Amino acid sequence: MQALSVFIFSFLLSGVSSLQPNIVVIMADDLGWNDVGFHGTDQIPTPNIDALAYSGVILNRHYTLPTCTPSRSAFMTGKYPIRTGMQGNPIKCGEPRGLPLEEILLPQRLQKAGYITRLVGKWHLGYHHSEYTPTKRGFHSHFGYFNGYIGYFDHKIDQGDFIGYDLHRDLNVSWIEHGKYATEIFTQEAVDLILSHDISKPLFLQVAHLAVHSGRDSQLLEVPNVDEAHNKFKYIKDPQRRLYAEMTSRLDESVGEIVTALKDKGILNNSIIIFLSDNGAQTIGMHQNWGSNWPLRGLKFTPYEGAVRGVTALWSPLLKNPHRVSSHLMHIVDWYPTIYAMTGGDISDLGEIDGINQWSHLIDDSNSTTPRKDMLINIEEENTIEGIIDGKWKLVLSTYNNGSYDNYFGEDGRGLPNPAYSIHMVLVSNVFKSLQSVQSNNINNINQMVNKIKQLRKEATINCQETERKYSEGPYCSTYCLFDIENDPCEEKNIVLNYPIITEHLKNKLKTFRSLMVPELNKPVSSAANPKFYNNSWVSWLDEKYINQSKFYAVKFSVSEAITLKVCISYFLFLLIFIYL
């Protein structure tokens, strides 16, 4: 009967708008490939995320951009960032730029299709004018932050000498949550939005977590109870890694609460859930979070697999053959047309984009062909971070930070002293129990389910022969490197000299993309954005209501600083006279 109801729902979906599916996107920040259990690690239990992955489709070759602003712009537009000027460095606090207003964003499309659209958490696509903020770009509501990250408790972010509070409800600074843990308040907001949703309209909810990005530079990793985290993960040698593990655990619990809320609201059986990370982890260096991309090569900011091959899974009762691992290429730009297709929209409405509609393939991959054969990984103007994939071939060029992020980092998380992987935790997780209440499948008993989980985990785990446990060195790609990414996913063997024709072909494809690239929109940080002018908070400082305020305070601070300087000089002269006498 359950299978029949799913069939009927699938049949009716294309013709009845009231049955458009609810779509929930949970986007983690800087989550490492090796920091979820379904990729083979035993170190950090993620039973809810794993349950979602095992119950749906694990997208094992899903690619993003190397950093957050480019990835999020690609997700929102279906276009490579080089076409919108959003390539290169992420938006800085107080930088007067944003995703161009002429771009029609995904939530704007969904609003027109009848959706209630909600954003919880990170934006990072511009806020210098309020026209660039979420509620002016297609979201009915936004609770979260405008910049790239914030402190988990104080919700502040620094930019040079500037420091300010960045937590907003729509366009208003929201002070009431100060001191509350970011992962928890974003989860609660998402749950409240789901439970209060008017089910006469479909819901598009994007939960863009701060977790597991590092917090402010002065307090990178934060958890509600430090002692509890150290005790819980005492088998992990590095104390900072223990805190990261607890942050990841809180993220996993959040996924469980969100899926449970969908079930409790009675809309899970008409929902599509997408879990992904915007890019890989940053084990060391700038914005270090101690995450692990092992055994993949490279960290965030690079074109290597560790940066751009992201943790991704999808679940829906619409899936005709769930419980599988997909090794077909997919890029983050593909979600724009794919999600639009989920709603029953006509892809021809979207104009010229780089994204490819993958919805029919995600529903049923019995046809072995895949719509995507190649993809641009990255091109920038200021930094040499280039990459392109064509079939099994990948060409990269990377000199970012003198290649210090280009090798193999992070924990392998396998074997002792880590505890054995617990399938039982997956089977008793909130996600698994919720999904089982609505999912139709051909797995009839617990033993079959256990065996299926073992099989899927093995398929989703990448093992490379030559990669050592930690800090191995690969070929430095200051000149072009070529990899057979299907047989060498860890990018250990540069075969550029073996295949000159293929190398030249990929160089020419990069050259073509470069000819299409619009200039990067990066701009200097504006002194007028200084939060001290706006009650120590980050705001849309170029809005008319703030311009005079910043000018007034700029004069006030200048006068104050001048008086202070005059007093100091007078005191100094007095001291000199006193010494002389």
Short mmCIF file of N, CA and C in Angstrom, two decimals, residues 98-174:
data_model
loop_
_atom_site.label_atom_id
_atom_site.label_comp_id
_atom_site.label_asym_id
_atom_site.label_seq_id
_atom_site.Cartn_x
_atom_site.Cartn_y
_atom_site.Cartn_z
N GLY A 98 28.24 42.32 -3.75
CA GLY A 98 27.32 41.21 -3.54
C GLY A 98 26.97 40.55 -4.85
N LEU A 99 26.23 39.49 -4.78
CA LEU A 99 25.77 38.79 -5.97
C LEU A 99 24.93 39.75 -6.80
N PRO A 100 25.30 40.01 -8.05
CA PRO A 100 24.63 41.05 -8.84
C PRO A 100 23.10 40.94 -8.82
N LEU A 101 22.45 42.10 -8.73
CA LEU A 101 21.00 42.14 -8.59
C LEU A 101 20.27 41.66 -9.83
N GLU A 102 20.94 41.69 -10.97
CA GLU A 102 20.25 41.23 -12.19
C GLU A 102 20.10 39.71 -12.22
N GLU A 103 20.81 39.00 -11.35
CA GLU A 103 20.67 37.54 -11.29
C GLU A 103 19.37 37.17 -10.59
N ILE A 104 18.61 36.25 -11.20
CA ILE A 104 17.39 35.75 -10.57
C ILE A 104 17.77 34.53 -9.75
N LEU A 105 17.62 34.63 -8.44
CA LEU A 105 18.10 33.57 -7.55
C LEU A 105 17.05 32.47 -7.40
N LEU A 106 17.52 31.33 -6.95
CA LEU A 106 16.65 30.15 -6.79
C LEU A 106 15.41 30.46 -5.95
N PRO A 107 15.52 31.09 -4.78
CA PRO A 107 14.31 31.35 -4.01
C PRO A 107 13.32 32.28 -4.72
N GLN A 108 13.82 33.18 -5.57
CA GLN A 108 12.92 34.02 -6.36
C GLN A 108 12.11 33.18 -7.34
N ARG A 109 12.77 32.21 -7.96
CA ARG A 109 12.07 31.29 -8.85
C ARG A 109 11.00 30.51 -8.07
N LEU A 110 11.37 30.05 -6.88
CA LEU A 110 10.46 29.21 -6.11
C LEU A 110 9.28 30.01 -5.56
N GLN A 111 9.53 31.28 -5.21
CA GLN A 111 8.41 32.12 -4.78
C GLN A 111 7.36 32.22 -5.87
N LYS A 112 7.80 32.44 -7.09
CA LYS A 112 6.88 32.55 -8.22
C LYS A 112 6.14 31.23 -8.47
N ALA A 113 6.78 30.14 -8.08
CA ALA A 113 6.15 28.82 -8.24
C ALA A 113 5.21 28.48 -7.10
N GLY A 114 5.02 29.43 -6.16
CA GLY A 114 4.07 29.23 -5.08
C GLY A 114 4.66 28.80 -3.76
N TYR A 115 5.98 28.77 -3.65
CA TYR A 115 6.64 28.30 -2.43
C TYR A 115 6.76 29.40 -1.37
N ILE A 116 6.68 28.97 -0.12
CA ILE A 116 7.11 29.80 1.01
C ILE A 116 8.59 29.51 1.20
N THR A 117 9.42 30.54 1.13
CA THR A 117 10.87 30.34 1.11
C THR A 117 11.49 30.89 2.39
N ARG A 118 12.32 30.10 3.02
CA ARG A 118 12.93 30.47 4.31
C ARG A 118 14.43 30.21 4.26
N LEU A 119 15.19 31.12 4.84
CA LEU A 119 16.63 30.91 5.02
C LEU A 119 16.97 31.04 6.49
N VAL A 120 17.68 30.05 6.99
CA VAL A 120 18.19 30.08 8.36
C VAL A 120 19.70 29.94 8.30
N GLY A 121 20.43 30.88 8.93
CA GLY A 121 21.88 30.77 9.01
C GLY A 121 22.60 31.70 8.05
N LYS A 122 23.61 31.16 7.40
CA LYS A 122 24.58 31.95 6.64
C LYS A 122 24.04 32.42 5.30
N TRP A 123 24.40 33.67 4.94
CA TRP A 123 24.08 34.25 3.65
C TRP A 123 25.36 34.40 2.83
N HIS A 124 26.21 35.37 3.17
CA HIS A 124 27.54 35.57 2.59
C HIS A 124 27.52 35.87 1.10
N LEU A 125 26.45 36.57 0.67
CA LEU A 125 26.34 36.95 -0.74
C LEU A 125 26.10 38.45 -0.90
N GLY A 126 26.41 39.21 0.16
CA GLY A 126 26.32 40.65 0.07
C GLY A 126 25.25 41.25 0.96
N TYR A 127 25.57 42.42 1.57
CA TYR A 127 24.60 43.10 2.43
C TYR A 127 24.89 44.59 2.55
N HIS A 128 25.81 45.12 1.72
CA HIS A 128 26.16 46.53 1.84
C HIS A 128 24.95 47.43 1.60
N HIS A 129 24.08 47.06 0.66
CA HIS A 129 22.75 47.62 0.51
C HIS A 129 21.75 46.54 0.92
N SER A 130 20.66 46.93 1.52
CA SER A 130 19.67 45.94 1.94
C SER A 130 19.08 45.19 0.75
N GLU A 131 19.15 45.79 -0.45
CA GLU A 131 18.64 45.10 -1.65
C GLU A 131 19.38 43.79 -1.92
N TYR A 132 20.56 43.64 -1.34
CA TYR A 132 21.37 42.44 -1.56
C TYR A 132 21.12 41.36 -0.51
N THR A 133 20.29 41.64 0.47
CA THR A 133 20.10 40.71 1.58
C THR A 133 19.00 39.69 1.26
N PRO A 134 18.93 38.60 2.02
CA PRO A 134 18.05 37.48 1.66
C PRO A 134 16.58 37.83 1.42
N THR A 135 16.00 38.67 2.29
CA THR A 135 14.57 38.94 2.14
C THR A 135 14.26 39.87 0.97
N LYS A 136 15.29 40.40 0.34
CA LYS A 136 15.12 41.17 -0.90
C LYS A 136 15.51 40.34 -2.13
N ARG A 137 15.98 39.10 -1.88
CA ARG A 137 16.44 38.25 -2.99
C ARG A 137 15.65 36.94 -3.07
N GLY A 138 14.42 36.95 -2.55
CA GLY A 138 13.56 35.80 -2.76
C GLY A 138 13.15 35.02 -1.53
N PHE A 139 13.74 35.31 -0.38
CA PHE A 139 13.35 34.59 0.84
C PHE A 139 12.28 35.38 1.59
N HIS A 140 11.23 34.69 2.02
CA HIS A 140 10.20 35.34 2.81
C HIS A 140 10.72 35.73 4.19
N SER A 141 11.69 34.98 4.69
CA SER A 141 12.28 35.32 5.99
C SER A 141 13.72 34.85 6.05
N HIS A 142 14.48 35.51 6.91
CA HIS A 142 15.86 35.12 7.16
C HIS A 142 16.17 35.34 8.63
N PHE A 143 16.69 34.31 9.26
CA PHE A 143 17.25 34.44 10.60
C PHE A 143 18.66 33.88 10.55
N GLY A 144 19.66 34.75 10.70
CA GLY A 144 21.03 34.29 10.60
C GLY A 144 21.99 35.44 10.45
N TYR A 145 23.08 35.20 9.74
CA TYR A 145 24.15 36.20 9.66
C TYR A 145 24.50 36.48 8.21
N PHE A 146 24.98 37.71 7.98
CA PHE A 146 25.28 38.17 6.62
C PHE A 146 26.69 37.80 6.18
N ASN A 147 27.62 37.76 7.12
CA ASN A 147 29.03 37.55 6.79
C ASN A 147 29.38 36.07 6.70
N GLY A 148 30.70 35.78 6.62
CA GLY A 148 31.14 34.42 6.37
C GLY A 148 31.11 33.49 7.55
N TYR A 149 31.18 34.03 8.75
CA TYR A 149 31.14 33.22 9.97
C TYR A 149 30.97 34.17 11.14
N ILE A 150 30.65 33.64 12.30
CA ILE A 150 30.50 34.42 13.53
C ILE A 150 30.96 33.56 14.70
N GLY A 151 31.13 34.18 15.85
CA GLY A 151 31.37 33.41 17.06
C GLY A 151 30.14 32.59 17.40
N TYR A 152 30.34 31.38 17.90
CA TYR A 152 29.21 30.49 18.15
C TYR A 152 28.32 30.98 19.29
N PHE A 153 28.89 31.77 20.22
CA PHE A 153 28.10 32.27 21.34
C PHE A 153 27.89 33.78 21.28
N ASP A 154 28.95 34.55 20.95
CA ASP A 154 28.79 36.01 20.97
C ASP A 154 28.29 36.57 19.64
N HIS A 155 28.34 35.74 18.58
CA HIS A 155 27.80 36.10 17.26
C HIS A 155 28.46 37.35 16.68
N LYS A 156 29.73 37.51 17.01
CA LYS A 156 30.51 38.63 16.49
C LYS A 156 31.52 38.14 15.46
N ILE A 157 31.97 39.06 14.62
CA ILE A 157 33.00 38.74 13.65
C ILE A 157 33.92 39.96 13.52
N ASP A 158 35.22 39.68 13.33
CA ASP A 158 36.23 40.72 13.22
C ASP A 158 36.62 40.92 11.77
N GLN A 159 36.97 42.15 11.42
CA GLN A 159 37.57 42.46 10.12
C GLN A 159 38.60 43.54 10.35
N GLY A 160 39.87 43.14 10.49
CA GLY A 160 40.90 44.10 10.83
C GLY A 160 40.63 44.70 12.21
N ASP A 161 40.52 46.01 12.26
CA ASP A 161 40.23 46.69 13.53
C ASP A 161 38.73 46.76 13.81
N PHE A 162 37.91 46.30 12.86
CA PHE A 162 36.46 46.35 13.04
C PHE A 162 36.01 45.09 13.76
N ILE A 163 35.06 45.25 14.63
CA ILE A 163 34.42 44.08 15.25
C ILE A 163 32.96 44.42 15.51
N GLY A 164 32.08 43.48 15.18
CA GLY A 164 30.66 43.77 15.36
C GLY A 164 29.81 42.52 15.46
N TYR A 165 28.61 42.73 15.93
CA TYR A 165 27.62 41.67 16.12
C TYR A 165 26.90 41.43 14.80
N ASP A 166 26.71 40.16 14.43
CA ASP A 166 26.10 39.84 13.15
C ASP A 166 25.10 38.69 13.31
N LEU A 167 23.96 39.01 13.88
CA LEU A 167 22.84 38.07 13.90
C LEU A 167 21.59 38.89 13.65
N HIS A 168 20.87 38.53 12.60
CA HIS A 168 19.75 39.34 12.14
C HIS A 168 18.49 38.49 11.96
N ARG A 169 17.38 39.11 12.24
CA ARG A 169 16.09 38.56 11.85
C ARG A 169 15.55 39.47 10.76
N ASP A 170 15.56 38.96 9.55
CA ASP A 170 15.30 39.78 8.37
C ASP A 170 16.32 40.93 8.32
N LEU A 171 15.90 42.17 8.37
CA LEU A 171 16.85 43.29 8.30
C LEU A 171 17.20 43.87 9.67
N ASN A 172 16.66 43.28 10.71
CA ASN A 172 16.86 43.83 12.05
C ASN A 172 17.88 43.03 12.84
N VAL A 173 18.76 43.74 13.54
CA VAL A 173 19.72 43.06 14.42
C VAL A 173 18.94 42.36 15.53
N SER A 174 19.28 41.10 15.78
CA SER A 174 18.57 40.30 16.79
C SER A 174 19.50 40.04 17.96
#
